[in-house]
N, CA, C and O atoms as a Tinker XYZ file with bonds, in Angstrom:
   508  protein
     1  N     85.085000  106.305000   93.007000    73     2
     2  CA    85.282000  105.415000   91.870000    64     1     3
     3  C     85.195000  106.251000   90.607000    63     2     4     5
     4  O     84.069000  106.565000   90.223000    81     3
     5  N     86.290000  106.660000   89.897000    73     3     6
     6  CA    86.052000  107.449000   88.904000    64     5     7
     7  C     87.491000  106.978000   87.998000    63     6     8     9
     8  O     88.190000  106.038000   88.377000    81     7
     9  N     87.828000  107.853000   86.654000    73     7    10
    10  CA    88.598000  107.833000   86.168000    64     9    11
    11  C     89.159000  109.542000   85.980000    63    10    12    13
    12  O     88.631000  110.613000   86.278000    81    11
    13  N     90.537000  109.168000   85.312000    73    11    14
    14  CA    91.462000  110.458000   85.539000    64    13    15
    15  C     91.899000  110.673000   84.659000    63    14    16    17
    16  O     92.719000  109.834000   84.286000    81    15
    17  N     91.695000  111.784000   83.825000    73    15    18
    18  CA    92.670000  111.981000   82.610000    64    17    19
    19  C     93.924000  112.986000   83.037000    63    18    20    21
    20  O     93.913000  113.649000   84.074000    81    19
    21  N     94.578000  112.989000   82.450000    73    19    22
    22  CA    95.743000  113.692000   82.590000    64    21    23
    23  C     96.688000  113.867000   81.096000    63    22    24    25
    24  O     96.660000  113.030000   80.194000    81    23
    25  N     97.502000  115.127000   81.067000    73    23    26
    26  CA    98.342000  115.071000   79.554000    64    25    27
    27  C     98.144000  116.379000   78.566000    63    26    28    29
    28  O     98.858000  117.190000   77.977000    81    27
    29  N     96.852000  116.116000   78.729000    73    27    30
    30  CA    96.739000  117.433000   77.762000    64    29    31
    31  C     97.375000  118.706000   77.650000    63    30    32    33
    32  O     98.143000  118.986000   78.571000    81    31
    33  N     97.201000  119.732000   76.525000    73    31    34
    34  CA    97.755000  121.024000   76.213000    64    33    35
    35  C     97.947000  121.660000   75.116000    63    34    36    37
    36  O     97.054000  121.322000   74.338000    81    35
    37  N     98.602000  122.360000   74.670000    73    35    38
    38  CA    98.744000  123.000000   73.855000    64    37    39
    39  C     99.962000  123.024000   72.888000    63    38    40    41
    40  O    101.075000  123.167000   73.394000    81    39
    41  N     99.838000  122.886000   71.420000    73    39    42
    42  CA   100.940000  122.191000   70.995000    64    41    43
    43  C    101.110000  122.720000   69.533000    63    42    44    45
    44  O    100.449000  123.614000   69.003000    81    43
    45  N    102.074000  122.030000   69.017000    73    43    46
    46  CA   101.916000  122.946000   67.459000    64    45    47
    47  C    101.873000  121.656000   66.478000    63    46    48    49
    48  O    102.090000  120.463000   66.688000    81    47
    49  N    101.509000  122.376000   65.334000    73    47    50
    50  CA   101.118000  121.030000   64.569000    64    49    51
    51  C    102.549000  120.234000   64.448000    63    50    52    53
    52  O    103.703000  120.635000   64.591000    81    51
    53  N    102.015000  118.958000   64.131000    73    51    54
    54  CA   103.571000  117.912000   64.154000    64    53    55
    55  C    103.979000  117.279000   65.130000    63    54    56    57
    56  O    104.788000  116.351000   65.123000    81    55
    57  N    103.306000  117.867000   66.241000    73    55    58
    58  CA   104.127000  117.472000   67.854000    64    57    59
    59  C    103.696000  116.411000   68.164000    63    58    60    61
    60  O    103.337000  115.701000   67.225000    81    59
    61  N    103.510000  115.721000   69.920000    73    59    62
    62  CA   102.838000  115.103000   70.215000    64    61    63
    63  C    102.886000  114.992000   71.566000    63    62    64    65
    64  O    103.831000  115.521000   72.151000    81    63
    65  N    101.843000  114.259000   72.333000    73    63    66
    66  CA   101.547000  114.460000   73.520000    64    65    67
    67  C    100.948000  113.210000   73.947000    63    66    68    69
    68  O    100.334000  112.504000   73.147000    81    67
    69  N    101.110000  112.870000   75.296000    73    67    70
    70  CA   100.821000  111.420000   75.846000    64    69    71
    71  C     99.941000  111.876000   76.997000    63    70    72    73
    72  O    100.392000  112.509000   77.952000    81    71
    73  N     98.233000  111.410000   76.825000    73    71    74
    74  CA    97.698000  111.234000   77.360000    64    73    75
    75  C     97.453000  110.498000   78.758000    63    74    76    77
    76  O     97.977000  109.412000   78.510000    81    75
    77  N     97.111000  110.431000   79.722000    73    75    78
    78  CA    96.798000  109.014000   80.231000    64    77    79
    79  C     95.743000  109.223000   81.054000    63    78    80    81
    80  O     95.294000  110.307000   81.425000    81    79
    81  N     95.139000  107.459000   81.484000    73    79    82
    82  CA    94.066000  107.517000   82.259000    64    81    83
    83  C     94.004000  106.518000   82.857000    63    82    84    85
    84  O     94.247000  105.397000   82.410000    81    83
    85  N     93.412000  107.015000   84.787000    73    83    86
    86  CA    94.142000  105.896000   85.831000    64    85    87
    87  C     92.598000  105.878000   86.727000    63    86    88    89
    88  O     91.826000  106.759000   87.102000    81    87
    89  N     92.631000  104.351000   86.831000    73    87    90
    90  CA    91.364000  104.303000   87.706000    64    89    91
    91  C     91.804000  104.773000   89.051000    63    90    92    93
    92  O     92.846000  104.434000   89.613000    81    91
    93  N     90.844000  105.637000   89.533000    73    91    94
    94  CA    90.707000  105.659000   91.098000    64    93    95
    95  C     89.462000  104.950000   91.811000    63    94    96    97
    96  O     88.263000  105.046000   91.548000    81    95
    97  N     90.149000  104.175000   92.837000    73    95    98
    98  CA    88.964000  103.932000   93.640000    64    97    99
    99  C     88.467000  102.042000   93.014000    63    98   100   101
   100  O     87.581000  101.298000   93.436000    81    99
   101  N     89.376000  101.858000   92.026000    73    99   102
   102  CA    88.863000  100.656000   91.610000    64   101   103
   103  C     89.689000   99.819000   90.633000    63   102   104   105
   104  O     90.289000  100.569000   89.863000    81   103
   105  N     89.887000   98.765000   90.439000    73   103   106
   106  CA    90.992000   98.282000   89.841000    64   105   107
   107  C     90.937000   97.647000   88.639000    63   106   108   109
   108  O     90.535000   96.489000   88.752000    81   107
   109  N     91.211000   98.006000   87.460000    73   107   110
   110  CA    91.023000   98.082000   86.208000    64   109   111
   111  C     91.227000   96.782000   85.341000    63   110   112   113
   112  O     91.227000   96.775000   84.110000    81   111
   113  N     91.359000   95.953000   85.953000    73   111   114
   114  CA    92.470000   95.177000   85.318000    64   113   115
   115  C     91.503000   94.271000   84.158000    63   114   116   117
   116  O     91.917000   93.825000   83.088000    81   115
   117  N     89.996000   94.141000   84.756000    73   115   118
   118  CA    89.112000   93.616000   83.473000    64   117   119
   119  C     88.245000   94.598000   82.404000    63   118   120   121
   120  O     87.301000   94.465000   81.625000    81   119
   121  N     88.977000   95.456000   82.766000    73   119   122
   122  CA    87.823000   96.379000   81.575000    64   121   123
   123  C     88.449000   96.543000   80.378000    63   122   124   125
   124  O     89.642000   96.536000   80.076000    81   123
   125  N     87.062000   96.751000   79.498000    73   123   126
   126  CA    88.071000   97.603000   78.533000    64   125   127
   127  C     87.531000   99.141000   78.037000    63   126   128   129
   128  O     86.422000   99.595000   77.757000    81   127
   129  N     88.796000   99.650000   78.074000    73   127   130
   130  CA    89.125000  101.202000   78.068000    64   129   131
   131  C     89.016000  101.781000   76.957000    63   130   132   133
   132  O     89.464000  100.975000   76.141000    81   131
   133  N     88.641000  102.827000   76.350000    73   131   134
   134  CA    88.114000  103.971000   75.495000    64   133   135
   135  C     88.462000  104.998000   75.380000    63   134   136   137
   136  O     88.040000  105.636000   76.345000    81   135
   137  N     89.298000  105.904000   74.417000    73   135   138
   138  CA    89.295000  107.602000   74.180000    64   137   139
   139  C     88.446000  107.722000   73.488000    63   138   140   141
   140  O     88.371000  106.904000   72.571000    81   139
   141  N     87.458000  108.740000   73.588000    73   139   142
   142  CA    87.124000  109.611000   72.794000    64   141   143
   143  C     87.199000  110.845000   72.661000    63   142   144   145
   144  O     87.805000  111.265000   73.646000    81   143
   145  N     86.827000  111.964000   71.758000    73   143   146
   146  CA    87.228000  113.280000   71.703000    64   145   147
   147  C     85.515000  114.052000   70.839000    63   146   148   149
   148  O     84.693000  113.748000   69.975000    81   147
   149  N     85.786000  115.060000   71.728000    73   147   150
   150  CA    84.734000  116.188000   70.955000    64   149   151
   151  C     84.753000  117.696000   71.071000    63   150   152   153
   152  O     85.084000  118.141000   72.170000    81   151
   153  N     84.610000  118.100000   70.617000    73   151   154
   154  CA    84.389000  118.987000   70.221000    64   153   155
   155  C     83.273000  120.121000   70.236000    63   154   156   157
   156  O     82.312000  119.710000   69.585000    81   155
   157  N     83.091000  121.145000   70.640000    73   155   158
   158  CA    81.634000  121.742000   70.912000    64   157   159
   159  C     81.162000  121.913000   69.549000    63   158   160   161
   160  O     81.789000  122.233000   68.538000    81   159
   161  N     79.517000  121.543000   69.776000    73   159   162
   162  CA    78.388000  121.244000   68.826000    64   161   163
   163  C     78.781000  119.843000   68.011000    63   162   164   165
   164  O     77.981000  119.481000   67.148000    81   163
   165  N     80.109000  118.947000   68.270000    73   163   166
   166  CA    79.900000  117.688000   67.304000    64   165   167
   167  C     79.673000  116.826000   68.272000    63   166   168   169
   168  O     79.566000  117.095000   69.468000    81   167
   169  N     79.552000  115.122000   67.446000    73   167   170
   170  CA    79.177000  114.569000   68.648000    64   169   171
   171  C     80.519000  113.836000   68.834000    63   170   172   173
   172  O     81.442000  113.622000   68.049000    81   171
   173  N     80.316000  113.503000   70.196000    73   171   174
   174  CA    81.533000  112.156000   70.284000    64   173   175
   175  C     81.569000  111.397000   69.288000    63   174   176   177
   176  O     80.742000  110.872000   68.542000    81   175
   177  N     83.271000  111.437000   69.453000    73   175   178
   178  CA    84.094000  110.352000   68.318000    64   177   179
   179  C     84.970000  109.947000   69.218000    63   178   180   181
   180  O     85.802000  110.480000   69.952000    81   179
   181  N     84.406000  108.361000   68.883000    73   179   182
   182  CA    85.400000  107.135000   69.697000    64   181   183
   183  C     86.574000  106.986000   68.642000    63   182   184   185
   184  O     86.379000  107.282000   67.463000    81   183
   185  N     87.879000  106.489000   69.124000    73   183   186
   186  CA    88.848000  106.888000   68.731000    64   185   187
   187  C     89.751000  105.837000   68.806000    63   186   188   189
   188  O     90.255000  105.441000   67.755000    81   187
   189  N     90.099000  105.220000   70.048000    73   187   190
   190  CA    90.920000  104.037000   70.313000    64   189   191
   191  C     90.420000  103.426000   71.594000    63   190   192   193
   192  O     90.145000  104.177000   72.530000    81   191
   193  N     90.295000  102.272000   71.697000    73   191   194
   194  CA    89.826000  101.224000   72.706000    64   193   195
   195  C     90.999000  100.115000   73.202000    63   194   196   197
   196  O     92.035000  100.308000   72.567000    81   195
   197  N     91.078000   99.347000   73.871000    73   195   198
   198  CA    92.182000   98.555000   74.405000    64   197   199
   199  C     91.082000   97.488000   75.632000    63   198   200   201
   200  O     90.562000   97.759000   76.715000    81   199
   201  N     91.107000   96.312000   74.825000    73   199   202
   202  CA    90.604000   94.907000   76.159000    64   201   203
   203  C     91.671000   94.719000   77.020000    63   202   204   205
   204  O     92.659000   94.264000   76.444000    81   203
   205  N     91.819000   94.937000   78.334000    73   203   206
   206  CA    92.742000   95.040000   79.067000    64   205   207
   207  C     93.033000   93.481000   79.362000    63   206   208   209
   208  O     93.944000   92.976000   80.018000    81   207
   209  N     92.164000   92.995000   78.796000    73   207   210
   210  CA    92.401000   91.290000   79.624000    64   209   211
   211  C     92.929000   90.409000   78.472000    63   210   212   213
   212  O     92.670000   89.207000   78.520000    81   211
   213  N     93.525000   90.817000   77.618000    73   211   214
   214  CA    94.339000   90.215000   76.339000    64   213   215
   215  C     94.535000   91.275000   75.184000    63   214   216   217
   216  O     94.309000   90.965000   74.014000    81   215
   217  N     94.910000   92.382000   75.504000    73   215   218
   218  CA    95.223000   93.444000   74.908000    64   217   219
   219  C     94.897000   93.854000   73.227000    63   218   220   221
   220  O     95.523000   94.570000   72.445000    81   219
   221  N     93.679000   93.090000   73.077000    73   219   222
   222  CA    92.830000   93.740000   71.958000    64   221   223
   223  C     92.925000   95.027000   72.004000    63   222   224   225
   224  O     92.792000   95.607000   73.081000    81   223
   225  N     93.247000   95.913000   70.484000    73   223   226
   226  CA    93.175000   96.930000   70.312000    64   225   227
   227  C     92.505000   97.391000   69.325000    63   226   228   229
   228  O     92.802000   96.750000   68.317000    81   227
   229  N     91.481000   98.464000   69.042000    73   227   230
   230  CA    90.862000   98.917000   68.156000    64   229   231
   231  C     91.139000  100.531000   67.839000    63   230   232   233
   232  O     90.944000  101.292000   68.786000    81   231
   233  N     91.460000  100.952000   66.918000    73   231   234
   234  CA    90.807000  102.361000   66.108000    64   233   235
   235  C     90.598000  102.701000   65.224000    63   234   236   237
   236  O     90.804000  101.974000   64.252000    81   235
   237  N     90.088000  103.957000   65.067000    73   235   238
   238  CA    88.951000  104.567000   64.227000    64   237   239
   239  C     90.123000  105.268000   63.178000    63   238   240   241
   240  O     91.223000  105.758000   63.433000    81   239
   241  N     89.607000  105.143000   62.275000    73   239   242
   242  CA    90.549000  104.569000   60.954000    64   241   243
   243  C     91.023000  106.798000   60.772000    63   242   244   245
   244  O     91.893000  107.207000   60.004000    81   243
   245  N     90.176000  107.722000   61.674000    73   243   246
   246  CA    90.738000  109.053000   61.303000    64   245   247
   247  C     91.786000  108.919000   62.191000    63   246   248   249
   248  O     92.298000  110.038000   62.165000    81   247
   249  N     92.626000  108.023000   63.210000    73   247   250
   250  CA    93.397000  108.164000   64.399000    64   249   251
   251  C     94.727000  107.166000   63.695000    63   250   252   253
   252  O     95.921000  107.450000   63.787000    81   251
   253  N     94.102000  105.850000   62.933000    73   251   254
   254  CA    95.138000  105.132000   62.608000    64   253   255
   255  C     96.535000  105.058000   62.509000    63   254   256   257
   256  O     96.785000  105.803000   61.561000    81   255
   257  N     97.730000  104.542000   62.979000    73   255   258
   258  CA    98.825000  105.261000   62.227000    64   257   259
   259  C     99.480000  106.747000   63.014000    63   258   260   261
   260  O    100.572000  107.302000   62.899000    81   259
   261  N     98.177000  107.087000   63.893000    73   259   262
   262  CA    99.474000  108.677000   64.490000    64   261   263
   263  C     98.841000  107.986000   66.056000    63   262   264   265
   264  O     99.803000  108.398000   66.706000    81   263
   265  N     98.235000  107.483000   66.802000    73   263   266
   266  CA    97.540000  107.659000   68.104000    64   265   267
   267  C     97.918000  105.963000   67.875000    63   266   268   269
   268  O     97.919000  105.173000   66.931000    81   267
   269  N     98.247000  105.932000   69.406000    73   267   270
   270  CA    98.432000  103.941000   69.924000    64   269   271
   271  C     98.459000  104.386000   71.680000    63   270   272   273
   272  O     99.080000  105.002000   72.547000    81   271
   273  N     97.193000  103.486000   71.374000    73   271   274
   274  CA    96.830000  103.388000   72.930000    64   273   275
   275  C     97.526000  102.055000   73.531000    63   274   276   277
   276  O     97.686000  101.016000   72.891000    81   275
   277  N     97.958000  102.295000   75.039000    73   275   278
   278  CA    98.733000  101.335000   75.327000    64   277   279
   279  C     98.419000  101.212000   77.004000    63   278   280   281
   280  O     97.645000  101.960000   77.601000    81   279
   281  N     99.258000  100.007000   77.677000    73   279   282
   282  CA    98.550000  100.267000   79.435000    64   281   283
   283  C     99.366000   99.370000   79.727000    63   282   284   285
   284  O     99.920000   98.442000   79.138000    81   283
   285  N     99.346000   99.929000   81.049000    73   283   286
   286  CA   100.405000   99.164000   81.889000    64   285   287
   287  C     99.457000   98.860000   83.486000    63   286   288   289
   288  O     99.226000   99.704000   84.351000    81   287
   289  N     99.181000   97.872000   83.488000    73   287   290
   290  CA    98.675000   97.419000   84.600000    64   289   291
   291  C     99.211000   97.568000   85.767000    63   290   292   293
   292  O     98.378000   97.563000   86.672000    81   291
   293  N    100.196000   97.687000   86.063000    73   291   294
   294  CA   101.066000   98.215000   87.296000    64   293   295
   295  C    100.911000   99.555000   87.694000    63   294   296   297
   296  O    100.898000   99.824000   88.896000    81   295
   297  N    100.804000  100.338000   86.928000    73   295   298
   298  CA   100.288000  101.859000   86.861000    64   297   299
   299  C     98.926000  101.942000   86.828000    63   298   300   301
   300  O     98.452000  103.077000   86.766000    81   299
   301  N     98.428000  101.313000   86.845000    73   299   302
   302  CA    96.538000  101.060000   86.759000    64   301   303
   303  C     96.019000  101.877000   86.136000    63   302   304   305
   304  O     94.953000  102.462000   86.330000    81   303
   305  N     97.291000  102.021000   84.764000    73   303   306
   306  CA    96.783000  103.537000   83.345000    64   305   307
   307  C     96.621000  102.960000   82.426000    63   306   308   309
   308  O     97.119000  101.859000   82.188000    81   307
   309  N     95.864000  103.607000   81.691000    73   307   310
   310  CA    95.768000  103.397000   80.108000    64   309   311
   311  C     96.146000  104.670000   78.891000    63   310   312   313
   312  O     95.388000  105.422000   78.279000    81   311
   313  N     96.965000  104.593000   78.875000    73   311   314
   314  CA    97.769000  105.637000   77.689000    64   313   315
   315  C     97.019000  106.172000   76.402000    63   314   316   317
   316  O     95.979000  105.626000   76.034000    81   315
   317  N     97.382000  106.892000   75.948000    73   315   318
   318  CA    97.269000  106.994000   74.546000    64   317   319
   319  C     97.802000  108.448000   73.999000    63   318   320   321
   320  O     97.445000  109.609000   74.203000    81   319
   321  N     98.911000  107.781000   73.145000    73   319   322
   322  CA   100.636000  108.443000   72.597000    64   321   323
   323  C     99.557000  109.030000   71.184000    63   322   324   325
   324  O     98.682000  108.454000   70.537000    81   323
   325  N    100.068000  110.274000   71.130000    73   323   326
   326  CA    99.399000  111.409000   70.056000    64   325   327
   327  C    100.428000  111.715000   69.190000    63   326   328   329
   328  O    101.404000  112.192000   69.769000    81   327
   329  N    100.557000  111.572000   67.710000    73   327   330
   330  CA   101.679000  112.221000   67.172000    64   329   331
   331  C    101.396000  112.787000   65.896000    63   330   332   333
   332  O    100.339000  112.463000   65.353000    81   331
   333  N    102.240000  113.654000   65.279000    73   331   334
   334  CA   101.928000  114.313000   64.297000    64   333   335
   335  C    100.720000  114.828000   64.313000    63   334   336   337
   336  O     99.794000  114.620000   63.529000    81   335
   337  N    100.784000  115.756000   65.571000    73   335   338
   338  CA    99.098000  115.851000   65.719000    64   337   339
   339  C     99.136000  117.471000   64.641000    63   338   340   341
   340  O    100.031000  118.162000   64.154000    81   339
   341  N     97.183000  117.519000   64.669000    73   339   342
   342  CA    97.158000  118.370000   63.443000    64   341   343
   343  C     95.538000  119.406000   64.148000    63   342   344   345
   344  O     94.625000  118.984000   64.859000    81   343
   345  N     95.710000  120.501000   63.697000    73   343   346
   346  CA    94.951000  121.447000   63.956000    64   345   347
   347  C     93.534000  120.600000   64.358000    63   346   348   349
   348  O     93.082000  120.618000   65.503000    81   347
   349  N     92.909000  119.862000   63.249000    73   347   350
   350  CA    92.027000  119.417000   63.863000    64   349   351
   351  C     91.442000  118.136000   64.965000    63   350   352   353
   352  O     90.345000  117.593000   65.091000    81   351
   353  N     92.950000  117.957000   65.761000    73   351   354
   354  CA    92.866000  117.042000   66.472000    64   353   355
   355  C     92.071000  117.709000   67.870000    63   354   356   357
   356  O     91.485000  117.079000   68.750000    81   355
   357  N     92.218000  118.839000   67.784000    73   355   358
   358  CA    91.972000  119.678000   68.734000    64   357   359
   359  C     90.587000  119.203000   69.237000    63   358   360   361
   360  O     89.764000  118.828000   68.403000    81   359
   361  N     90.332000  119.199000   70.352000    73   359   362
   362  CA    89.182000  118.406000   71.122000    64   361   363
   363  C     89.449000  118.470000   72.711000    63   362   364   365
   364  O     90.555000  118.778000   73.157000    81   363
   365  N     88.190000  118.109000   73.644000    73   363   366
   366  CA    88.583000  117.278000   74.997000    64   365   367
   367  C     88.435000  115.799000   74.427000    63   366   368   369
   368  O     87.796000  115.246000   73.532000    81   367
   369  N     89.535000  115.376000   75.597000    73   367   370
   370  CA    89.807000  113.896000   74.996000    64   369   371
   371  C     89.627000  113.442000   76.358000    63   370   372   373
   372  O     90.148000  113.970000   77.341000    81   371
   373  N     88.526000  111.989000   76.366000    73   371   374
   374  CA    87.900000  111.908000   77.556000    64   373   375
   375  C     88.317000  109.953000   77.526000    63   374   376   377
   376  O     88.468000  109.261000   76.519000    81   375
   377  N     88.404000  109.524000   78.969000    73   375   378
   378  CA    88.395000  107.939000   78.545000    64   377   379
   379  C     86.955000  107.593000   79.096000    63   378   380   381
   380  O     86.273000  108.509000   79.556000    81   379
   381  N     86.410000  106.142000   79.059000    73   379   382
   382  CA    85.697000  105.586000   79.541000    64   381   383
   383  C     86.090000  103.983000   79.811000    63   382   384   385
   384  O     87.118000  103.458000   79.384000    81   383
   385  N     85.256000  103.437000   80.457000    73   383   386
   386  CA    85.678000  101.891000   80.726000    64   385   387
   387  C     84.385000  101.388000   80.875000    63   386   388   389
   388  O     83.388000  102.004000   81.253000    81   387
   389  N     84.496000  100.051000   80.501000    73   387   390
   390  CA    83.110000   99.043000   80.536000    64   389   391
   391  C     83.678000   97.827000   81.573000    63   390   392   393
   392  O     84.818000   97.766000   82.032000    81   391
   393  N     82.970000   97.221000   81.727000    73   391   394
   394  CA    83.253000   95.422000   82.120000    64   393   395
   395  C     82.819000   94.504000   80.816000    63   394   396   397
   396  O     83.037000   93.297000   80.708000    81   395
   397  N     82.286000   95.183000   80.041000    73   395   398
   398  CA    81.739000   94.116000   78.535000    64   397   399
   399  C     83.122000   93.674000   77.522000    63   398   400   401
   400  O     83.841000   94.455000   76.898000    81   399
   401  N     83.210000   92.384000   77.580000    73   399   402
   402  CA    84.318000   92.220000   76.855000    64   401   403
   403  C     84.376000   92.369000   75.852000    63   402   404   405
   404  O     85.382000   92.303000   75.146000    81   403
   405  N     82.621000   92.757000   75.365000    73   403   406
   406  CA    82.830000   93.035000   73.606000    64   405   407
   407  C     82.821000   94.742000   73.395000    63   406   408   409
   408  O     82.436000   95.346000   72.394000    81   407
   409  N     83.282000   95.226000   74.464000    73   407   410
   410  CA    82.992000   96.931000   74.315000    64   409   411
   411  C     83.427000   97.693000   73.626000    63   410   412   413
   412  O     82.906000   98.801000   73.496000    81   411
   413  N     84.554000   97.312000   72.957000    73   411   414
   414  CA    85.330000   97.341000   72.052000    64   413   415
   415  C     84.980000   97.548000   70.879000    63   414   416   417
   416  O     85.392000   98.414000   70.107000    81   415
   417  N     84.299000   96.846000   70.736000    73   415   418
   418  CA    83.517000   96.664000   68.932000    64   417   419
   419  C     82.022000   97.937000   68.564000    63   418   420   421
   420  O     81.310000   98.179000   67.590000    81   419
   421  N     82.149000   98.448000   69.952000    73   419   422
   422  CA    81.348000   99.681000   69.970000    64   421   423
   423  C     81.925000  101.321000   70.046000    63   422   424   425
   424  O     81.451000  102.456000   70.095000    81   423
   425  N     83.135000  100.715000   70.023000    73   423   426
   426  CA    83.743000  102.229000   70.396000    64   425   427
   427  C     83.401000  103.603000   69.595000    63   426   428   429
   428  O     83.563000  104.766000   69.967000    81   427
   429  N     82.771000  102.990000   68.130000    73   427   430
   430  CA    82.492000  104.042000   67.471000    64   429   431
   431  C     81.207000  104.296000   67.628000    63   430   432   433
   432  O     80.847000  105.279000   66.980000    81   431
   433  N     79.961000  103.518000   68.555000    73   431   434
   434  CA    78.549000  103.847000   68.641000    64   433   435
   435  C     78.534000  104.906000   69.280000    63   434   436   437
   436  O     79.242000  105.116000   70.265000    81   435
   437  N     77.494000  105.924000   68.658000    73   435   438
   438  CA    76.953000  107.121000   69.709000    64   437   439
   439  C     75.968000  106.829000   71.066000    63   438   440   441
   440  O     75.618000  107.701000   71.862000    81   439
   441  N     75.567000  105.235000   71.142000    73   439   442
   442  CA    74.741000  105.113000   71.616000    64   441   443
   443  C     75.382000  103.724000   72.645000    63   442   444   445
   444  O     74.362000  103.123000   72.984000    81   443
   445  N     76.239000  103.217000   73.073000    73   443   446
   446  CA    77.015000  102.282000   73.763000    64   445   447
   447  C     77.097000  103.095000   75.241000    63   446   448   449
   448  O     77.560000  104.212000   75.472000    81   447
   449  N     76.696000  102.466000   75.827000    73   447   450
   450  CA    76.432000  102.970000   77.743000    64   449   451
   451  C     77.529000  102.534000   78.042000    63   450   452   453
   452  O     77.648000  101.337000   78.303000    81   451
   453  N     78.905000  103.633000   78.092000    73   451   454
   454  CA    80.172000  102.946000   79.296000    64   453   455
   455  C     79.702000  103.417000   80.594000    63   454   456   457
   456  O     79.010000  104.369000   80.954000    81   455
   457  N     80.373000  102.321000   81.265000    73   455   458
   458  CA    79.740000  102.798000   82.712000    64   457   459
   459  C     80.543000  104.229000   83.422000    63   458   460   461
   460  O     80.261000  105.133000   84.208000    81   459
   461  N     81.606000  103.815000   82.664000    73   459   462
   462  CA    82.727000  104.777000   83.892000    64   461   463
   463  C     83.537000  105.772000   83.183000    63   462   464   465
   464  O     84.503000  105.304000   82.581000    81   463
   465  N     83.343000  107.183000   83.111000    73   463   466
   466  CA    83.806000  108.434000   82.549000    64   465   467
   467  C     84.817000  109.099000   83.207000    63   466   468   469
   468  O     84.837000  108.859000   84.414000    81   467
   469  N     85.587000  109.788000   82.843000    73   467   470
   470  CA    86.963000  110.714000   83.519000    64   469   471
   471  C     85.565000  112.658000   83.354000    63   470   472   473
   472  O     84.464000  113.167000   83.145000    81   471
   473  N     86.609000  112.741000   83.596000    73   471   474
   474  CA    86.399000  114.564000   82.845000    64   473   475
   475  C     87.071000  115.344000   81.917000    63   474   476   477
   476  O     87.008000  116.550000   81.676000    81   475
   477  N     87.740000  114.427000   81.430000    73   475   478
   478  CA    88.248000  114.990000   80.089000    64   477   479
   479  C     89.458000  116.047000   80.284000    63   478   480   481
   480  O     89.630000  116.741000   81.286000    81   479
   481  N     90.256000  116.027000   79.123000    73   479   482
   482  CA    91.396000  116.418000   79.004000    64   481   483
   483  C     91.401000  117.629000   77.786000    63   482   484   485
   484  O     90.787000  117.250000   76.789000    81   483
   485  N     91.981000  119.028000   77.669000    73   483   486
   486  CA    91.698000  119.713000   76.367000    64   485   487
   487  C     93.299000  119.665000   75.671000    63   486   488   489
   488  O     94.342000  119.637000   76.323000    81   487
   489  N     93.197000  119.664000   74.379000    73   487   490
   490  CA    94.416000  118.896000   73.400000    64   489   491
   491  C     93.779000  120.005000   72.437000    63   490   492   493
   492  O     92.766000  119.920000   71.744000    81   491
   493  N     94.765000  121.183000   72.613000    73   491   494
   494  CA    94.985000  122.112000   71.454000    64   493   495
   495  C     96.015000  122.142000   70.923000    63   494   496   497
   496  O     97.022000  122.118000   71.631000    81   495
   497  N     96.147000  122.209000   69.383000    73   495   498
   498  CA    96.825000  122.511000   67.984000    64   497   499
   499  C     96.796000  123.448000   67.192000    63   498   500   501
   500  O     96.137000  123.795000   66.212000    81   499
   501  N     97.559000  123.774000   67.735000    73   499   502
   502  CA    98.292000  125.318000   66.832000    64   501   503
   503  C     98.571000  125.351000   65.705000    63   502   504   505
   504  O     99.643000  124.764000   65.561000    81   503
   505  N     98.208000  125.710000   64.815000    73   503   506
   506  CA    98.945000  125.617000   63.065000    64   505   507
   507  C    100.130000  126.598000   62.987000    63   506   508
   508  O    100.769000  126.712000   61.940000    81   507
């Protein structure tokens, strides 16, 4: 029972790159899903969230406008499309998932217990 990131790489500024993340082992269809990204020595930064069970979407107002997380239940993924990305987007970019329908409204806490983690993805930007 885990999650899967996949997507990442290496890129130059401007570009963009499509993430994704697919439950294994368990079927997604009530959670809701989470990127975050960090960086060594900062802390996690939640980034974009998605309620899979009426497609509430939330993000963090540094992502606004270039990053849209998206999912397709048939694929049992949850996306998230990167663009105009910029030197300091550079990070592992990791998902998580809850069963809390308000999990969402935490995406930016350092301190919100998701239950269910991937291993992260690395998303380098080249200037």
């Amino acid at each position: 029972v885990q999650l899967v990131e996949s997507g990442g790489g290496l890129v130059h500024t401007g570009e963009s790159l499509k993430l994704s993340c697919a439950a294994s082992g368990f079927t997604f269809n009530d959670y809701s899903v989470a990127w975050f990204r960090q960086t060594p020595g900062n802390e996690r930064e939640g980034i974009a969230c998605i309620r899979k069970s009426d497609g509430l979407i939330y993000y963090a107002d540094s992502v606004k406008g270039r990053f849209t997380i998206s999912n397709d239940d048939a694929k049992g993924t949850v996306f998230l499309q990167l663009t105009n990305l910029k030197p300091g987007d550079t990070a592992v970019y990791t998902c998580a998932s809850d069963h809390a329908r308000s999990a969402c409204s935490y995406t930016e806490s350092p301190t919100y217990f998701w239950t269910k983690w991937g291993q992260g993805t690395q998303v380098t930007v080249s200037s």
